[in-house]
PDB file of C-alpha atoms in Angstrom:
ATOM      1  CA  UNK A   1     121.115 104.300 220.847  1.00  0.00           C
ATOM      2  CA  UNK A   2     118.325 106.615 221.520  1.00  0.00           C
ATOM      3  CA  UNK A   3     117.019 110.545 220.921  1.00  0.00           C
ATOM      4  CA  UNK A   4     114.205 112.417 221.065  1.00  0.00           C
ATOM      5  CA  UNK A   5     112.869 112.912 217.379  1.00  0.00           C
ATOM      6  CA  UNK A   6     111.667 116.490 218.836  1.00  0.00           C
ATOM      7  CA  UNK A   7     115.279 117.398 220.192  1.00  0.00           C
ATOM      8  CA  UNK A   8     117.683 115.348 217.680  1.00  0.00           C
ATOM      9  CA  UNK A   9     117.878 116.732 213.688  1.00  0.00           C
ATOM     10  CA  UNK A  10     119.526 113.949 211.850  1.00  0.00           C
ATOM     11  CA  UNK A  11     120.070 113.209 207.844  1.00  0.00           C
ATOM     12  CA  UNK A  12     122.348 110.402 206.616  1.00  0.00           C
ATOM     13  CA  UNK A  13     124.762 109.802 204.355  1.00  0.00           C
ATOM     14  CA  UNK A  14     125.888 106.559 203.511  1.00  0.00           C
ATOM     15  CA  UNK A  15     125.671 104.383 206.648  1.00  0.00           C
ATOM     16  CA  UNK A  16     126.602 107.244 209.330  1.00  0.00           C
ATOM     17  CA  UNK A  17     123.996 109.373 211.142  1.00  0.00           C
ATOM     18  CA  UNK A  18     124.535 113.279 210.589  1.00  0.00           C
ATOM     19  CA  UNK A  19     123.761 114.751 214.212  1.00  0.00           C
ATOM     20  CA  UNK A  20     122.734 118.741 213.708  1.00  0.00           C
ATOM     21  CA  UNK A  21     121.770 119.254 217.522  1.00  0.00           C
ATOM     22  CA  UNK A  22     120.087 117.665 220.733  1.00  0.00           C
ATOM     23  CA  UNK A  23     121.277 115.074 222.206  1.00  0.00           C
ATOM     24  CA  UNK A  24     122.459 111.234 222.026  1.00  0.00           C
ATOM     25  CA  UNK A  25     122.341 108.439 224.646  1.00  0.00           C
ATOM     26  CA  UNK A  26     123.955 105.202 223.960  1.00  0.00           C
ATOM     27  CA  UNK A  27     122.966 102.401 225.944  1.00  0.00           C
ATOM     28  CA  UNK A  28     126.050 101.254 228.822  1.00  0.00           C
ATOM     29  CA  UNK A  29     126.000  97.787 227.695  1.00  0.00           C
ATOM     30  CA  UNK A  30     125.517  98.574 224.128  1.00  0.00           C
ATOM     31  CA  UNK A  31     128.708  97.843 222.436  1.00  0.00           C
ATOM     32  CA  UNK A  32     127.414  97.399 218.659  1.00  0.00           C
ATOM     33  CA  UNK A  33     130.227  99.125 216.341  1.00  0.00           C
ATOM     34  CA  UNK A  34     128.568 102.617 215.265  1.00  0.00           C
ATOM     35  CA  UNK A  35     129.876 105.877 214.184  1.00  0.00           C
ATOM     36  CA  UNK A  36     128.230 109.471 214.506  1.00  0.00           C
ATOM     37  CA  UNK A  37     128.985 112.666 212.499  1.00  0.00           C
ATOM     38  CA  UNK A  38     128.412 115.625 214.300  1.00  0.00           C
ATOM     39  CA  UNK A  39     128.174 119.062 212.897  1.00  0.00           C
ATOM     40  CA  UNK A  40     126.515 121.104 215.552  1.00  0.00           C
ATOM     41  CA  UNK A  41     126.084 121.166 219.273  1.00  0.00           C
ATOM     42  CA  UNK A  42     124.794 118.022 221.421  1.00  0.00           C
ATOM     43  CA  UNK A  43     124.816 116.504 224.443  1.00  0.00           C
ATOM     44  CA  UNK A  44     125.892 113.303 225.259  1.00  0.00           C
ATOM     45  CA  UNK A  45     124.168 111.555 227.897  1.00  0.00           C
ATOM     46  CA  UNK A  46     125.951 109.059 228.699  1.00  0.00           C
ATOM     47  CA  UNK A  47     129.870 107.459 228.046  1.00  0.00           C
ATOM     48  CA  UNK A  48     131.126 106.675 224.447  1.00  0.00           C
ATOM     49  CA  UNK A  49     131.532 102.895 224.296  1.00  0.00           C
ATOM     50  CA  UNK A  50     134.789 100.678 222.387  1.00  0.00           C
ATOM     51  CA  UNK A  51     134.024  99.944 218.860  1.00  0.00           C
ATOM     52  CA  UNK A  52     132.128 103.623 218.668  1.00  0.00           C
ATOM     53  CA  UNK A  53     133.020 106.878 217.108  1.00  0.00           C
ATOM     54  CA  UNK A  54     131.618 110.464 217.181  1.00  0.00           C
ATOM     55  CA  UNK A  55     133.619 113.150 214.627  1.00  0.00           C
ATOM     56  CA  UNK A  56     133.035 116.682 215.744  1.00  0.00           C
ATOM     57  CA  UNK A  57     132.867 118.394 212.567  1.00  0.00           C
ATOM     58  CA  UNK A  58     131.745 122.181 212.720  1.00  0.00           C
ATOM     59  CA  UNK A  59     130.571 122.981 209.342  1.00  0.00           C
ATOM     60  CA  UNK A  60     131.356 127.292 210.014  1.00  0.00           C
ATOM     61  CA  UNK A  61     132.975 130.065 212.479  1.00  0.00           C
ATOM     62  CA  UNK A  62     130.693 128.554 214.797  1.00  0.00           C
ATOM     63  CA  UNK A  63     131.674 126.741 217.830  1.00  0.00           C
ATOM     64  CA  UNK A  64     130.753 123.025 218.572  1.00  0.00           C
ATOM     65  CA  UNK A  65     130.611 121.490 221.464  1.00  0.00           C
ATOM     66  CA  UNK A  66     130.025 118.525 222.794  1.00  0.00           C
ATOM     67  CA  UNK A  67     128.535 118.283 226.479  1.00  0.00           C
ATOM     68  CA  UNK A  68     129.049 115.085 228.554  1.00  0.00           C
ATOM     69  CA  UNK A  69     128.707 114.346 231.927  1.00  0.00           C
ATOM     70  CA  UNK A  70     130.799 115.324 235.118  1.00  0.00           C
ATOM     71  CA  UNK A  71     132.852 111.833 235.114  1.00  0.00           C
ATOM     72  CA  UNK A  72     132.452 110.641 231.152  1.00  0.00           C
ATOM     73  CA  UNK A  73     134.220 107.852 229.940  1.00  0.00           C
ATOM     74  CA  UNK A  74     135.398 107.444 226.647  1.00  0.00           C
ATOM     75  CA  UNK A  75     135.934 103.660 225.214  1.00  0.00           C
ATOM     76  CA  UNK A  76     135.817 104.574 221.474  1.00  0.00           C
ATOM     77  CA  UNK A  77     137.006 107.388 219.505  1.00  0.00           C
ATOM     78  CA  UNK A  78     136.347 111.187 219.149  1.00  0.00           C
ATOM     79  CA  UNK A  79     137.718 113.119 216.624  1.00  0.00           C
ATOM     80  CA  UNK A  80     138.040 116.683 216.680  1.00  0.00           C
ATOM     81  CA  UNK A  81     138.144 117.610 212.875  1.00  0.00           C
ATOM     82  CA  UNK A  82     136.325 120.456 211.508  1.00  0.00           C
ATOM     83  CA  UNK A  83     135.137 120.785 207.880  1.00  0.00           C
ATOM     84  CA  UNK A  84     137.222 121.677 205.272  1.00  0.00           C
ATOM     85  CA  UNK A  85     137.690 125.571 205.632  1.00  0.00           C
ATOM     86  CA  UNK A  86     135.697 125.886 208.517  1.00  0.00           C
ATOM     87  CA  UNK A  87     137.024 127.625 211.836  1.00  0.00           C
ATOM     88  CA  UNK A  88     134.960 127.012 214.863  1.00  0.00           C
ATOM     89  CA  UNK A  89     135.791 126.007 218.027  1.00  0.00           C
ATOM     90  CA  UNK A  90     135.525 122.032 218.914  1.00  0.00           C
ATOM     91  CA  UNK A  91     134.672 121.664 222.709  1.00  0.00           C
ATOM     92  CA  UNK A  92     134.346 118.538 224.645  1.00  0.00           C
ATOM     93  CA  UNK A  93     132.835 119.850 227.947  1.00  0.00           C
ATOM     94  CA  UNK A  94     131.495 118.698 230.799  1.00  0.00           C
ATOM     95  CA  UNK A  95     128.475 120.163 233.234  1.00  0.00           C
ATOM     96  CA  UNK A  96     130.578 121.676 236.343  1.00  0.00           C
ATOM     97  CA  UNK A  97     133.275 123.499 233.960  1.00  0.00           C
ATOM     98  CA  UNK A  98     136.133 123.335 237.206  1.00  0.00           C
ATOM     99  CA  UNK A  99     135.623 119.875 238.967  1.00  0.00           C
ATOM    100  CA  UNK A 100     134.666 117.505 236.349  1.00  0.00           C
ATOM    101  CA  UNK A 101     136.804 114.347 234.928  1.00  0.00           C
ATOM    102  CA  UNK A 102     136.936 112.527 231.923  1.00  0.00           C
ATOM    103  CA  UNK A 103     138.453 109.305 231.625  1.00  0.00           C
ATOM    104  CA  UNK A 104     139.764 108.297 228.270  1.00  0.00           C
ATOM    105  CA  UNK A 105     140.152 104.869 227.594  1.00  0.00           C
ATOM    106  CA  UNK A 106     139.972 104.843 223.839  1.00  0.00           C
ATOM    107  CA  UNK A 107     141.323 107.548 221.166  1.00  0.00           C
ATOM    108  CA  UNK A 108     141.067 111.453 221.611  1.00  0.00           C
ATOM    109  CA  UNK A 109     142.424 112.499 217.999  1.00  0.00           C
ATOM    110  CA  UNK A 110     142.951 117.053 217.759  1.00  0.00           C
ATOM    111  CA  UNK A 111     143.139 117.309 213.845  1.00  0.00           C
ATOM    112  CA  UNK A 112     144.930 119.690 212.619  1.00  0.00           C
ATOM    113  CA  UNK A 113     144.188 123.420 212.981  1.00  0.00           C
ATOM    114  CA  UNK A 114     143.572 125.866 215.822  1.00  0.00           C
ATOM    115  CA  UNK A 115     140.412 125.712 218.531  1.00  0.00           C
ATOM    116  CA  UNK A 116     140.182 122.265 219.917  1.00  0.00           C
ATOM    117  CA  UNK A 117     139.661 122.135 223.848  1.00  0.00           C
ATOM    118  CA  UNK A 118     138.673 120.124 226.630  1.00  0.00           C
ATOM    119  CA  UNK A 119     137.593 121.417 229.580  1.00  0.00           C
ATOM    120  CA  UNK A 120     138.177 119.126 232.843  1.00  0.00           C
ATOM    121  CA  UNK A 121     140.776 117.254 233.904  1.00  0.00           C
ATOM    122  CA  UNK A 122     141.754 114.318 232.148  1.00  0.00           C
ATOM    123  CA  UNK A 123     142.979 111.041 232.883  1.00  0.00           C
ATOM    124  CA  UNK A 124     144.468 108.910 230.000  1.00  0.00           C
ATOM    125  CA  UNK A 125     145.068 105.286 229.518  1.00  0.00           C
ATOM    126  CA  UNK A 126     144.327 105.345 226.246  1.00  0.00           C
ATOM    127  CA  UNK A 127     146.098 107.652 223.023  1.00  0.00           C
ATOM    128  CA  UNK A 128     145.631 111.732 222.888  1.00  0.00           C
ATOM    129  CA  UNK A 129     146.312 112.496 219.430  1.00  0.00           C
ATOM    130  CA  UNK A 130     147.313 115.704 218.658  1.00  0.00           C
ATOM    131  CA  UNK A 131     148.005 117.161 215.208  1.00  0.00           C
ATOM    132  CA  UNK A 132     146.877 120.820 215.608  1.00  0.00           C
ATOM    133  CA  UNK A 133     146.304 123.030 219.086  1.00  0.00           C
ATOM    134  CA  UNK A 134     144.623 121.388 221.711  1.00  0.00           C
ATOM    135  CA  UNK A 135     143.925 123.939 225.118  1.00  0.00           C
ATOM    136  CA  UNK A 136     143.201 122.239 227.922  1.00  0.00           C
ATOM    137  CA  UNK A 137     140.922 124.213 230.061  1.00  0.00           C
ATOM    138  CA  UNK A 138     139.561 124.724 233.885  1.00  0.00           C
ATOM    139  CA  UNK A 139     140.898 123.343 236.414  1.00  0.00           C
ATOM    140  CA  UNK A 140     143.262 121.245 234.574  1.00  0.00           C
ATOM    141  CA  UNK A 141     145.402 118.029 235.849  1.00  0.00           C
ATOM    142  CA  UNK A 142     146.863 115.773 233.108  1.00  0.00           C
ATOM    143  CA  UNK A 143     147.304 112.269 234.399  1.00  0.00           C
ATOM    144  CA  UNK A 144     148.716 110.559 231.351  1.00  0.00           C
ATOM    145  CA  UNK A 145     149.248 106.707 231.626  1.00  0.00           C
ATOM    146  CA  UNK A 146     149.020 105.743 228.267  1.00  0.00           C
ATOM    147  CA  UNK A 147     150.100 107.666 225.588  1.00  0.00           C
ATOM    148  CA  UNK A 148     149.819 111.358 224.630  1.00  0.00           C
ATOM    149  CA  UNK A 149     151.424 111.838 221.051  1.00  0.00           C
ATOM    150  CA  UNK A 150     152.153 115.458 220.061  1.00  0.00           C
ATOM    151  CA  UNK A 151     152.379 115.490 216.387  1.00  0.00           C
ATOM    152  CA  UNK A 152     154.699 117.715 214.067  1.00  0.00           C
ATOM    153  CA  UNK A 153     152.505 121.311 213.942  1.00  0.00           C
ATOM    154  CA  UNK A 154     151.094 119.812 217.398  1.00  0.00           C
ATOM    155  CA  UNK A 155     150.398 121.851 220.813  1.00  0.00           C
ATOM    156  CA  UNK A 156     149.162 121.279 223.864  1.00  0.00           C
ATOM    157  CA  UNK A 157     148.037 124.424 225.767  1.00  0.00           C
ATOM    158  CA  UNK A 158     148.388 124.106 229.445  1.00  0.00           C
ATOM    159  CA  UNK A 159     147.126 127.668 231.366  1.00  0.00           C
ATOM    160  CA  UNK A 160     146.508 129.567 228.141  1.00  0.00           C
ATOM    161  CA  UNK A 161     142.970 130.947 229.593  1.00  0.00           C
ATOM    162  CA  UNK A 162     141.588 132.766 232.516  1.00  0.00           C
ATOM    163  CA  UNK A 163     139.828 129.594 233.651  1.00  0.00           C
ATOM    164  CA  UNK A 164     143.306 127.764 235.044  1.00  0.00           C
ATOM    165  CA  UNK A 165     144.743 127.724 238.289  1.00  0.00           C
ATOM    166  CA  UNK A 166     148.320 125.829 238.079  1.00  0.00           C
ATOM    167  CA  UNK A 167     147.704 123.132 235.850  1.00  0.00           C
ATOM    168  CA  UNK A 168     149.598 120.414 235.751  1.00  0.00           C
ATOM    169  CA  UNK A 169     150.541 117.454 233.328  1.00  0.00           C
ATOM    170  CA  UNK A 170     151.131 114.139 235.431  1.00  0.00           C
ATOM    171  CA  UNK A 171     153.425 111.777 233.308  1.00  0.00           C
ATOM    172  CA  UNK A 172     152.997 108.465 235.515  1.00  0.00           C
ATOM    173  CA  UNK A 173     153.358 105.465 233.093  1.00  0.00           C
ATOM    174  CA  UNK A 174     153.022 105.052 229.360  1.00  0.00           C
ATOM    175  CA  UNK A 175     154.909 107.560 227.004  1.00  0.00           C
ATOM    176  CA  UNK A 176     154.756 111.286 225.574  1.00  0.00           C
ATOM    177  CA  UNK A 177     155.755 111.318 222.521  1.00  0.00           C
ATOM    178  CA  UNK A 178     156.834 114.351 220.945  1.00  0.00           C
ATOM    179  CA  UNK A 179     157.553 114.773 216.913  1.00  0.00           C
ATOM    180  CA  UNK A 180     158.284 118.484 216.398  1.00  0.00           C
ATOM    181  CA  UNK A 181     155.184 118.995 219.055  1.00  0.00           C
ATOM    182  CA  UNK A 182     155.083 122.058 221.788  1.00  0.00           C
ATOM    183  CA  UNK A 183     153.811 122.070 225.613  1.00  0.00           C
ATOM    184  CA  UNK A 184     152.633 125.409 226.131  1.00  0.00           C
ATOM    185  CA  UNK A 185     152.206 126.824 229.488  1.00  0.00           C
ATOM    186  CA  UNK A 186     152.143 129.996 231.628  1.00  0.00           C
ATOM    187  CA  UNK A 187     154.818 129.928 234.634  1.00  0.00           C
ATOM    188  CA  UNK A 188     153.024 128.281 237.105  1.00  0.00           C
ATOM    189  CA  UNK A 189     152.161 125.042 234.847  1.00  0.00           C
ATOM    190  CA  UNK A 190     153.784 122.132 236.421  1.00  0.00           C
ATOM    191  CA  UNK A 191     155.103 119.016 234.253  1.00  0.00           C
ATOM    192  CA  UNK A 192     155.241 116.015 236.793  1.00  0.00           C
ATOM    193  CA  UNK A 193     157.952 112.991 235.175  1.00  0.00           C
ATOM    194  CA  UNK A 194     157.031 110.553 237.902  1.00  0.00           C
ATOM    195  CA  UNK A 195     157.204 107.301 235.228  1.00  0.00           C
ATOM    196  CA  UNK A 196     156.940 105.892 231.360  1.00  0.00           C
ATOM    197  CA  UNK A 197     158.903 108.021 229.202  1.00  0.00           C
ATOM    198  CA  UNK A 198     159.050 110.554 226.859  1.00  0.00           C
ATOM    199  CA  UNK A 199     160.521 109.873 223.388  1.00  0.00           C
ATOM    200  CA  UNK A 200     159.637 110.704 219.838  1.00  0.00           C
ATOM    201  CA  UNK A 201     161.832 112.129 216.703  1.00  0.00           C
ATOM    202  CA  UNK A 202     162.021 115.303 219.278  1.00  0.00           C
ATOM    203  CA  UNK A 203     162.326 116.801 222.806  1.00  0.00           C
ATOM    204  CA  UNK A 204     158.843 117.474 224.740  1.00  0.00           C
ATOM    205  CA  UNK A 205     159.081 121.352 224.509  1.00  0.00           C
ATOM    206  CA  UNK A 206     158.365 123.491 227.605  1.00  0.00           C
ATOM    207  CA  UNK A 207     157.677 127.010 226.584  1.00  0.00           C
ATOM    208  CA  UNK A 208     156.980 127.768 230.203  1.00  0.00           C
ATOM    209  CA  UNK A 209     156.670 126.377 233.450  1.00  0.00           C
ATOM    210  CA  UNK A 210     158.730 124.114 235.673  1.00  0.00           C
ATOM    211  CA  UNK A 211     160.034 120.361 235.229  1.00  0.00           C
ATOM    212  CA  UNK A 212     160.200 118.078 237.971  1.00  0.00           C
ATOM    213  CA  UNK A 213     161.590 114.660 237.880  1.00  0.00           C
ATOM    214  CA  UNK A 214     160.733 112.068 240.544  1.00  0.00           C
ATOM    215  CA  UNK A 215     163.345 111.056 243.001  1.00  0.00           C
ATOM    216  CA  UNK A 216     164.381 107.597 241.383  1.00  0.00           C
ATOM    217  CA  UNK A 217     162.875 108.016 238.025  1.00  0.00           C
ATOM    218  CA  UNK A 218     165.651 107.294 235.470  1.00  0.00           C
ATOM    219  CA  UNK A 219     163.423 105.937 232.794  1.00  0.00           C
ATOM    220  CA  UNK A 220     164.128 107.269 229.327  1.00  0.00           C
ATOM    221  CA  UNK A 221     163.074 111.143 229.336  1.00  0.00           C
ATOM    222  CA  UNK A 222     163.900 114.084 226.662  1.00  0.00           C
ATOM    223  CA  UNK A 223     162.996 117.585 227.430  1.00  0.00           C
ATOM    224  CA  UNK A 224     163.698 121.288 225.933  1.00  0.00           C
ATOM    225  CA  UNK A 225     163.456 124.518 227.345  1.00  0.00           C
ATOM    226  CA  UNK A 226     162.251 127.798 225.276  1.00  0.00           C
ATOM    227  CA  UNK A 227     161.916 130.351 228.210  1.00  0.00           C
ATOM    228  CA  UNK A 228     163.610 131.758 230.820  1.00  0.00           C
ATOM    229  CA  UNK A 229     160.169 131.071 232.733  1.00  0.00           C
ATOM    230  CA  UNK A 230     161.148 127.155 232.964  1.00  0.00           C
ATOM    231  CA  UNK A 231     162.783 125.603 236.062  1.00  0.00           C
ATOM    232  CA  UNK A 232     164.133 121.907 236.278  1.00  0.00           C
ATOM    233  CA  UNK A 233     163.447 121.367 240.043  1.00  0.00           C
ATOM    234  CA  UNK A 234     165.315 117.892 240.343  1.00  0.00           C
ATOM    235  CA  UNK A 235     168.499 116.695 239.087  1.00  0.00           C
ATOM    236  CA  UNK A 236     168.838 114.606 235.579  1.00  0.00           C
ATOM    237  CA  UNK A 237     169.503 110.856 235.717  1.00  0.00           C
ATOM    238  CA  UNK A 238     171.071 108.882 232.973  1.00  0.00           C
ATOM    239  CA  UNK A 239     169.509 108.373 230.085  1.00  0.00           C
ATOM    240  CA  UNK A 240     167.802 111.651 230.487  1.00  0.00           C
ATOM    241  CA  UNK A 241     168.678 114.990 229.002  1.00  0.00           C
TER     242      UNK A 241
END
C-alpha cells in the first residue's frame, strides 16, 4: 500500500486505517488481507485486490466518492454503508463518467438506505449486494454473470438520471435473485434474459421497460410487471412465468 503523507489524512482505530481524503494505491501483486475505512473522498489508483476491503462510510449530508480508474477491477469487497444517521451520497466513479468499465470480481455490498451509485458500466462475476437503492448511472450496461441479489427494501435504478441513454441489464449466466427487491427503469431500459436464472422468495420487478427472453432460453426465470410502460418482447418457455 502506498500514499502521499501530504495528500492522505489518516487516524486509526483498532487495526483499520481511517482514510479522510487523497488517495490510495495498492500494489497489483499485493494480496496481503487489509481493510480500509473511508469517510471522505479518495481516489483509488489502482484495482482492489481478493482478501481486501474498503467501507465507504460518509460521516454527514456530504457526498463520498470514490474515484477509480476507467477499467477498475474489483477482487475484494466494497461496501457502501454510511454512518449511522448520516445521508450522503456513496459514489464509486470512474474518470470518463460515459465510457468507463468496472469489472467486479469480488463483493459490491449497497447497505441499506438511499444514495448509493455507480457510474459506468458494470460487468459482474462476482455478488452485487443490494439492501437499499443502488442507481446505476451513465452510460449504463449490466452484464451480470454471477450473481446480483436484490434484497427485501432493495432497488436497482436503471435510467433514473439525465446521464442514461437506454440502459440495459444483460442477465447471461449466474442468477438474479430477487427477495421483495425492485428493478427500476424508465421505458427505454432493456432487461436482456439471455442465461442463469432468476429466482429468490420473489419475482424480479420491472417498474418499467421491456423484457426480452432469448430464443431457446428456458432456464428457470420469474418476472413481474408494475407498469403499463413494460413489454415482454418474446414468448415464455416452461418453467418461466
Amino acid at each position: 500500500y502506498s500514499s502521499a503523507a501530504s495528500d492522505v489524512y489518516k487516524r486509526q482505530i483498532g487495526s483499520s486505517p481511517v482514510l479522510l481524503g487523497g488517495s490510495l494505491e495498492i500494489a497489483a501483486g499485493n494480496f496481503n488481507t487489509a481493510t480500509f475505512d473511508v469517510e471522505r473522498s479518495i481516489t483509488l489508483n489502482s484495482d482492489l485486490n481478493a482478501n481486501q476491503t474498503l467501507n465507504l462510510q460518509p460521516q454527514s449530508t456530504s457526498q463520498l466518492t470514490l474515484s477509480v480508474g476507467n477499467t477498475f477491477v474489483n477482487s475484494g469487497t466494497i461496501n457502501l454503508d454510511p454512518a449511522d444517521g448520516a445521508s450522503g451520497v456513496t459514489a464509486i466513479q470512474p474518470a470518463s463518467f460515459n465510457s468507463a468499465r468496472i469489472t467486479n470480481e469480488g463483493t459490491i455490498r449497497s447497505a441499506a438506505g438511499n444514495g448509493r451509485i455507480l457510474a459506468a458500466e458494470l460487468n459482474n462475476s462476482g455478488t452485487v449486494s443490494v439492501g437499499g437503492d443502488l442507481n446505476l448511472a451513465g452510460d449504463t450496461t449490466i452484464n451480470n454473470m454471477g450473481t446480483v441479489d436484490i434484497q427485501a427494501g432493495g432497488t436497482i435504478s436503471l435510467g433514473s438520471t439525465s446521464n442514461l441513454s437506454n440502459p440495459i441489464f444483460n442477465q447471461l449466466a449466474g442468477s438474479t435473485i430477487a427477495n421483495e427487491g425492485t428493478f427500476l427503469g424508465d421505458n427505454t431500459t432493456v432487461f436482456n434474459f439471455n442465461g442463469g436464472v432468476t429466482n429468490g422468495s420473489q419475482p424480479v420487478t420491472l417498474k418499467n421497460g421491456d423484457l426480452n427472453i432469448a430464443d431457446g432460453n428456458t432456464n428457470a426465470g420469474y418476472f413481474r410487471f408494475e407498469s403499463t410502460s413494460n413489454d415482454l418482447n418474446d414468448g415464455l418457455a416452461e418453467g418461466q412465468q
